[in-house]
PDB file of C-alpha atoms and ligand atoms in Angstrom:
ATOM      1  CA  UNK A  26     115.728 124.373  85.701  1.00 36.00           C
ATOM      2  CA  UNK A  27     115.650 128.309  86.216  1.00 38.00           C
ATOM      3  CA  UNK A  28     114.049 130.087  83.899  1.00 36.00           C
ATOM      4  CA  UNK A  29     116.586 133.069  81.733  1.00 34.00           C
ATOM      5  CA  UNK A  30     115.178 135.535  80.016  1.00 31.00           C
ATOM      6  CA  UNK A  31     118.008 136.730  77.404  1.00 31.00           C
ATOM      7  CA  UNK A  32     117.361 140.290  76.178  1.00 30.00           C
ATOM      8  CA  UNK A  33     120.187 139.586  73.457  1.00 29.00           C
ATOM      9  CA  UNK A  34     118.960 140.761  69.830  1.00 28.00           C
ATOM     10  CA  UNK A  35     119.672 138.192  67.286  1.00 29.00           C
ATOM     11  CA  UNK A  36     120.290 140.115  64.535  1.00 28.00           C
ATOM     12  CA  UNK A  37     120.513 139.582  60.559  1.00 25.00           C
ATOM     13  CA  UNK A  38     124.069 139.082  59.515  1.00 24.00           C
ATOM     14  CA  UNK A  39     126.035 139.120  63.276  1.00 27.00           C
ATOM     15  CA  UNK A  40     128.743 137.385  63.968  1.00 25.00           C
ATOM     16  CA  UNK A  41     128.005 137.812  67.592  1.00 28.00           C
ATOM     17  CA  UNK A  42     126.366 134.241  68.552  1.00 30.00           C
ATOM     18  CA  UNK A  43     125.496 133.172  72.092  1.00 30.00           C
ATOM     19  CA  UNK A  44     127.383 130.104  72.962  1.00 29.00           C
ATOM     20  CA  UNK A  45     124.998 128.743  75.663  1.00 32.00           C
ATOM     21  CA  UNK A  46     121.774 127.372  74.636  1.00 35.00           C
ATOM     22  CA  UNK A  47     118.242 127.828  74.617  1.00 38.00           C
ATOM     23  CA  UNK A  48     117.215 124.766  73.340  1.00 41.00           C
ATOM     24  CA  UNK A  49     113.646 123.619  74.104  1.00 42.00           C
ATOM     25  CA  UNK A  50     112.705 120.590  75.856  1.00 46.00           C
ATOM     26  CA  UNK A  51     109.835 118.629  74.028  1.00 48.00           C
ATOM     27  CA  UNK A  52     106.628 119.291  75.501  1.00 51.00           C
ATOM     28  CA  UNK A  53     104.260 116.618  76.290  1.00 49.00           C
ATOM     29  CA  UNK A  54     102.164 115.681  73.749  1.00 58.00           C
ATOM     30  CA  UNK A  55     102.545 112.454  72.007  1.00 64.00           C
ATOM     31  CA  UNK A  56     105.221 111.474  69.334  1.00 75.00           C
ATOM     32  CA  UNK A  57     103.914 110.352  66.568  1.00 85.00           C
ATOM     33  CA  UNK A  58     104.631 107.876  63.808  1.00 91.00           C
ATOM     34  CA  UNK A  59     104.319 110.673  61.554  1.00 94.00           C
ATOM     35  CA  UNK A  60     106.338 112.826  63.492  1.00 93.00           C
ATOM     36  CA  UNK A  61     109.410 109.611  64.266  1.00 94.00           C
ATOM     37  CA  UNK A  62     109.560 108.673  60.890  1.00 95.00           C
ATOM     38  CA  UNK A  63     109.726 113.071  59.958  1.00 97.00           C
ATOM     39  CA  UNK A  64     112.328 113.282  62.573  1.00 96.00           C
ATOM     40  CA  UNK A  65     114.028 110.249  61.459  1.00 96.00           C
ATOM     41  CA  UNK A  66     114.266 111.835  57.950  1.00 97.00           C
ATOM     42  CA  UNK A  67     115.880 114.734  59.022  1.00 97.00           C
ATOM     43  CA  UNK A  68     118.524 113.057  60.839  1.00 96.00           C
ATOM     44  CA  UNK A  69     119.364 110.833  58.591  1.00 96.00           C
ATOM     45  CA  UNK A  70     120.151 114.012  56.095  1.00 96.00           C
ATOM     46  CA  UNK A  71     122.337 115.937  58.994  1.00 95.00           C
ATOM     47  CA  UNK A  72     119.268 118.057  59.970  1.00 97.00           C
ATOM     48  CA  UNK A  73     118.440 118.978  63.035  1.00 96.00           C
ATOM     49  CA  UNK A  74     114.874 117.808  64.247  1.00 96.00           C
ATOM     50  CA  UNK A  75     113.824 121.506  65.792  1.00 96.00           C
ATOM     51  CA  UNK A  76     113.633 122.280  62.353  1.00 97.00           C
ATOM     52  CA  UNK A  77     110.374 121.297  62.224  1.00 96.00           C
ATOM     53  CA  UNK A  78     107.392 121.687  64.776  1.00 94.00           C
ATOM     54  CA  UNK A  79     105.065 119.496  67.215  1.00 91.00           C
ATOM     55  CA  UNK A  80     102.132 118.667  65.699  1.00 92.00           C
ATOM     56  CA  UNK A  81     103.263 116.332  62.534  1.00 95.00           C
ATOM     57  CA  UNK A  82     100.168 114.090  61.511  1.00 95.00           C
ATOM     58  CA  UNK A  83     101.212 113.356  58.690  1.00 97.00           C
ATOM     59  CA  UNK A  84     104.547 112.478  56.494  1.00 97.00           C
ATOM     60  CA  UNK A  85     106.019 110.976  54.172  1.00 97.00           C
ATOM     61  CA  UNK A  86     109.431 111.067  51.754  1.00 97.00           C
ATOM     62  CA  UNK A  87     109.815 109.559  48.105  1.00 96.00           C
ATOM     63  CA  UNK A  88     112.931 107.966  48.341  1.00 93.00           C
ATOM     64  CA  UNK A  89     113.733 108.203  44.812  1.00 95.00           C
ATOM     65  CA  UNK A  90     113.626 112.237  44.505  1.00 96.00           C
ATOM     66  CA  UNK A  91     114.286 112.805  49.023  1.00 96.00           C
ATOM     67  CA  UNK A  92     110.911 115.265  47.955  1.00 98.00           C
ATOM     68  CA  UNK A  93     108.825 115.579  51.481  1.00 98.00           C
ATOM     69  CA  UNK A  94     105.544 116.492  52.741  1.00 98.00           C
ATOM     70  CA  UNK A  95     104.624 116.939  56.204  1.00 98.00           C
ATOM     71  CA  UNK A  96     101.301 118.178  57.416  1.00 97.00           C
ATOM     72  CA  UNK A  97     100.572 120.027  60.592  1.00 96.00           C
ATOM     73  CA  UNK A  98      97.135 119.392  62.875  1.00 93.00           C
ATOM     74  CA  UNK A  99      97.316 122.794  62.408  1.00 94.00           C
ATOM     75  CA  UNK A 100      99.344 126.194  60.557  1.00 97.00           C
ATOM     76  CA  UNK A 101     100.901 127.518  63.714  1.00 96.00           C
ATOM     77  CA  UNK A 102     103.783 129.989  64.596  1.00 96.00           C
ATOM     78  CA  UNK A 103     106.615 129.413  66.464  1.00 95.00           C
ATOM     79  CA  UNK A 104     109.423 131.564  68.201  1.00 93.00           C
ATOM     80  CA  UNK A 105     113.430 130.867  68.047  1.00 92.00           C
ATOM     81  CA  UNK A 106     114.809 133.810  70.542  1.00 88.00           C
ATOM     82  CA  UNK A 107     113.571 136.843  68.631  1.00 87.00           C
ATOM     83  CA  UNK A 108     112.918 135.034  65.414  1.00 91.00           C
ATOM     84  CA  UNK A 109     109.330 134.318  64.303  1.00 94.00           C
ATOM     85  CA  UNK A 110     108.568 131.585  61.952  1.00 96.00           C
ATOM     86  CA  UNK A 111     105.129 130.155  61.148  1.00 97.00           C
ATOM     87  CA  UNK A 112     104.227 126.913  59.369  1.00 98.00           C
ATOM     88  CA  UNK A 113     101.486 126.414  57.196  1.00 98.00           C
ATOM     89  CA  UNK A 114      99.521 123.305  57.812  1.00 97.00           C
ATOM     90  CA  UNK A 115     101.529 121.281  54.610  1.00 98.00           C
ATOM     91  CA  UNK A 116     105.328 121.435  54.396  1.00 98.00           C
ATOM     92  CA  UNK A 117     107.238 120.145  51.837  1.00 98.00           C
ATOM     93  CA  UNK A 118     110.918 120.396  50.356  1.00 98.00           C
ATOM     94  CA  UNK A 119     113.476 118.148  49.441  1.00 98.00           C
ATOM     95  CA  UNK A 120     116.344 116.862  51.249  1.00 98.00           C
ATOM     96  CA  UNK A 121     119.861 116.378  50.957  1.00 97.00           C
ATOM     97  CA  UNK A 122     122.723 116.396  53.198  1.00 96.00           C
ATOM     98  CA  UNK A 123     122.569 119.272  55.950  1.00 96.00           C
ATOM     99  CA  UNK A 124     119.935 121.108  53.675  1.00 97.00           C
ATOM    100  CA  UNK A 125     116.129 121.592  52.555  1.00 98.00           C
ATOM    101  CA  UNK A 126     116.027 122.776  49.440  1.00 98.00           C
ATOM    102  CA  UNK A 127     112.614 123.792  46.985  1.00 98.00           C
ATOM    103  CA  UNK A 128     110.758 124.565  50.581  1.00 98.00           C
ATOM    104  CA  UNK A 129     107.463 125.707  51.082  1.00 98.00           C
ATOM    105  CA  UNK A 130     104.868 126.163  53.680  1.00 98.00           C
ATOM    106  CA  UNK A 131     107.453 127.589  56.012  1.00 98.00           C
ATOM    107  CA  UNK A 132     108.134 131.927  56.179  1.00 97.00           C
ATOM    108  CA  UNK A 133     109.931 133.729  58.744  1.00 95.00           C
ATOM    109  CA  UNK A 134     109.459 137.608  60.390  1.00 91.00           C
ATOM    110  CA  UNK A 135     111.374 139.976  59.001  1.00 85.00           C
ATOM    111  CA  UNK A 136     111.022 143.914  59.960  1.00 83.00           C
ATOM    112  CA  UNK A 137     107.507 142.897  60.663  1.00 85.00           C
ATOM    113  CA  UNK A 138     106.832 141.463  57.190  1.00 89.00           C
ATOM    114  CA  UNK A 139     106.680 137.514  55.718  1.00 93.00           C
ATOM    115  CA  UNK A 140     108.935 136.238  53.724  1.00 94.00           C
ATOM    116  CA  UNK A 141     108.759 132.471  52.417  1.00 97.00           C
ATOM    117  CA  UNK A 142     111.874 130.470  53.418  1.00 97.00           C
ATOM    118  CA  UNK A 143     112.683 129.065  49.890  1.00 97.00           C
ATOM    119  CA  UNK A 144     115.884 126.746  51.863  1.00 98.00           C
ATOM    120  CA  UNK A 145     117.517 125.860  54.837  1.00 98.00           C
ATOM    121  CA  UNK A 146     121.034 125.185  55.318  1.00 97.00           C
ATOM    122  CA  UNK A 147     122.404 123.537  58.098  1.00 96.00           C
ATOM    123  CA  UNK A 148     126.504 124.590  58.538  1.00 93.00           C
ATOM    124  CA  UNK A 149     127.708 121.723  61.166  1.00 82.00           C
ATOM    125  CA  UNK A 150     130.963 123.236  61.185  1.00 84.00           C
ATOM    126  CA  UNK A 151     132.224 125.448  64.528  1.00 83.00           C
ATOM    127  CA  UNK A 152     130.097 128.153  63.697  1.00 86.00           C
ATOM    128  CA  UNK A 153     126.955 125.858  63.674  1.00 90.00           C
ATOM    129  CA  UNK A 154     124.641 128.268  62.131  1.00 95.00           C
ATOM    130  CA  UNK A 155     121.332 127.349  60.540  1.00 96.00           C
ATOM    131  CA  UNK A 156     120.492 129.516  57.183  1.00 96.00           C
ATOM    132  CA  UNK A 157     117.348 130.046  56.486  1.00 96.00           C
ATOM    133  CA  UNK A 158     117.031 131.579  52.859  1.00 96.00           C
ATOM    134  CA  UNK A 159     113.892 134.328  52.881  1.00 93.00           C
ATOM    135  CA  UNK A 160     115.039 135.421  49.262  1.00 89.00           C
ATOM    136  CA  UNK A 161     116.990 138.527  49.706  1.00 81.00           C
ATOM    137  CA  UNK A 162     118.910 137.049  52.272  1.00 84.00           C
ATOM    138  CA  UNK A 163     120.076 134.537  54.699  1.00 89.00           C
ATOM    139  CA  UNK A 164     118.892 134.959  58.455  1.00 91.00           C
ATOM    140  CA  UNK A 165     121.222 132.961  60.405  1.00 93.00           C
ATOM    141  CA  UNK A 166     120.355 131.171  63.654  1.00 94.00           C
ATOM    142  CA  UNK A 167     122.149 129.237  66.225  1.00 94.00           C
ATOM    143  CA  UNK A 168     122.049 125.863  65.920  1.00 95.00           C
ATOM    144  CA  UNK A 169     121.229 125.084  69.038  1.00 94.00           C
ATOM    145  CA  UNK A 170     118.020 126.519  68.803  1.00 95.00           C
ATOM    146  CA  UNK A 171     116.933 123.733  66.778  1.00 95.00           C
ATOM    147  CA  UNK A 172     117.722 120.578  69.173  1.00 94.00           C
ATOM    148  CA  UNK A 173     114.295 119.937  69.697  1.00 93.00           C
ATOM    149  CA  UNK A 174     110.989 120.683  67.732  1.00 93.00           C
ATOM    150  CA  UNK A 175     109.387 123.552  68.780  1.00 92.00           C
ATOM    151  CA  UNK A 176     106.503 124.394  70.593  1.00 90.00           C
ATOM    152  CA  UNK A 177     103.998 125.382  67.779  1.00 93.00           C
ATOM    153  CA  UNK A 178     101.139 128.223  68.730  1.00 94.00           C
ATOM    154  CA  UNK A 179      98.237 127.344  66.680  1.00 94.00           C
ATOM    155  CA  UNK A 180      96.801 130.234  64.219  1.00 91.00           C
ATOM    156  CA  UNK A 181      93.862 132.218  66.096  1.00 76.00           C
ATOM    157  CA  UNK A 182      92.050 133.060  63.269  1.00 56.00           C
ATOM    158  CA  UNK A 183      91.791 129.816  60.870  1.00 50.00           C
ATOM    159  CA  UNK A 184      88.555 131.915  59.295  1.00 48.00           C
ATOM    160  CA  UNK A 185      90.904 134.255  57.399  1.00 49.00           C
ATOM    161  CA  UNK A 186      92.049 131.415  55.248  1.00 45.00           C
ATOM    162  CA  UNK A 187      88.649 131.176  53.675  1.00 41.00           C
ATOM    163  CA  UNK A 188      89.022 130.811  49.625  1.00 39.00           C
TER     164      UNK A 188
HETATM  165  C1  LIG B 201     108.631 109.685  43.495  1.00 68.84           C
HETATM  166  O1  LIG B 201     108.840 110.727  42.564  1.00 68.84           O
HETATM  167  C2  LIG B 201     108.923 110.264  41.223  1.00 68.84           C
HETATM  168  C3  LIG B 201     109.314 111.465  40.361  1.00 68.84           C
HETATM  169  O2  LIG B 201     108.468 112.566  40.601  1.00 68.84           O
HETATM  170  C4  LIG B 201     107.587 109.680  40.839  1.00 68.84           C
HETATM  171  O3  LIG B 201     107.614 109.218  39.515  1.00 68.84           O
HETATM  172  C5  LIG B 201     107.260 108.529  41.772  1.00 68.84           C
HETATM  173  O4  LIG B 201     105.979 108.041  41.507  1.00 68.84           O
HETATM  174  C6  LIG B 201     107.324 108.993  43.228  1.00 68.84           C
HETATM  175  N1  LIG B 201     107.179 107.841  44.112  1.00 68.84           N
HETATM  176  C7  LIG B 201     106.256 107.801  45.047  1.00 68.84           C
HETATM  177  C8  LIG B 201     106.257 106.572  45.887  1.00 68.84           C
HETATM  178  O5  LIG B 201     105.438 108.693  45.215  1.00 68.84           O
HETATM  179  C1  LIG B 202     100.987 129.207  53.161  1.00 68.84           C
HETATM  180  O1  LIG B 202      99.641 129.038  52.795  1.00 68.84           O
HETATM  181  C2  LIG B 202      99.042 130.197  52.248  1.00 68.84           C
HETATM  182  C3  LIG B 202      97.582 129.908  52.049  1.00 68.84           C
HETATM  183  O2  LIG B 202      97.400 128.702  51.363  1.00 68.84           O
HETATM  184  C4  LIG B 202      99.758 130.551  50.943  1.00 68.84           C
HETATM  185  O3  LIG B 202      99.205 131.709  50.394  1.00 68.84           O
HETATM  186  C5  LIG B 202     101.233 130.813  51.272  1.00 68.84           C
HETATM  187  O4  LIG B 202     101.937 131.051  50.078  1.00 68.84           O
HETATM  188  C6  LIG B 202     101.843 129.624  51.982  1.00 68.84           C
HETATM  189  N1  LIG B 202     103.143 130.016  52.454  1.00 68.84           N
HETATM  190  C7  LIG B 202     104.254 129.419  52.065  1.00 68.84           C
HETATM  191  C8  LIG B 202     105.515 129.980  52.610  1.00 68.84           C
HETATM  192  O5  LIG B 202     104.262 128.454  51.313  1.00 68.84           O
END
């Protein structure tokens, strides 16, 4: 597989989308239960699975309310093209079809500042775009992006969490 490096900007609010894509292949550290039964979940609601990382240890749903909480080995950070999103070591939200709503633990890069992602929206239509509400706005992403879980860079500096 040859490695591409795409220059393209993926910018707030285009409509120009790359058709071809990018999608990471799992890397090689062990599914999990956690992360089967998480990835499971998210299929079963129209989600993509890339939605979120490697590195579930924990997770479980309350099937009465679809409320979810996932936790990470670690908070990490992970990159979609020129997007940056970083997960904190819980995530939870609540599922329904082709969305997450009431989300938290997750916040995305924006003009070099962090925003919480409060929702995402998954439109399986032609466009196949991925919303990801930060608030003031929607960033949209390819879906294709989001075909596998991405590789997750562990925080460097756990210290500065210190309460
Ligand atoms: C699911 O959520 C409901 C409402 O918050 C709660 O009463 C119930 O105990 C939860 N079930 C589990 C298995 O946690
Ligand atoms: C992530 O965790 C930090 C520290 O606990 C907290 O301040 C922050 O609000 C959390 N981020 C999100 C998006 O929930």
């Amino acid at each position: 597989m040859r490695l591409t490096t795409y220059s393209s900007l993926l910018l707030l609010l285009t409509t120009s989308l790359l058709s071809h894509s990018l999608a990471q292949k799992p890397h090689a550290s062990p599914i999990t239960a956690a992360a089967t039964s998480a990835y499971d979940a998210l299929q079963s609601h129209g989600l993509p699975i890339g939605l979120l990382p490697c590195g579930i240890t924990s997770f479980t749903v309350n099937a009465s309310t679809a409320r979810f909480e996932a936790t990470l080995d670690s908070p990490c950070t992970a990159k979609f093209e020129n997007d940056v999103v970083h997960y904190n070591r819980s995530i939870s939200g609540t599922l329904s079809y082709g969305e997450i709503a009431s989300l938290s633990g997750v916040s995305a890069q924006e003009l070099f500042l962090w925003f919480p992602v409060l929702g995402i929206k998954v439109d399986l239509s032609s466009s196949r775009l991925v919303y990801f509400d930060v608030g003031v706005v929607y960033k949209m992403l390819p879906l294709s992006l989001f075909e596998w879980p991405p590789l997750c860079t562990p925080d460097s500096s756990p210290s500065m969490s210190t309460f």
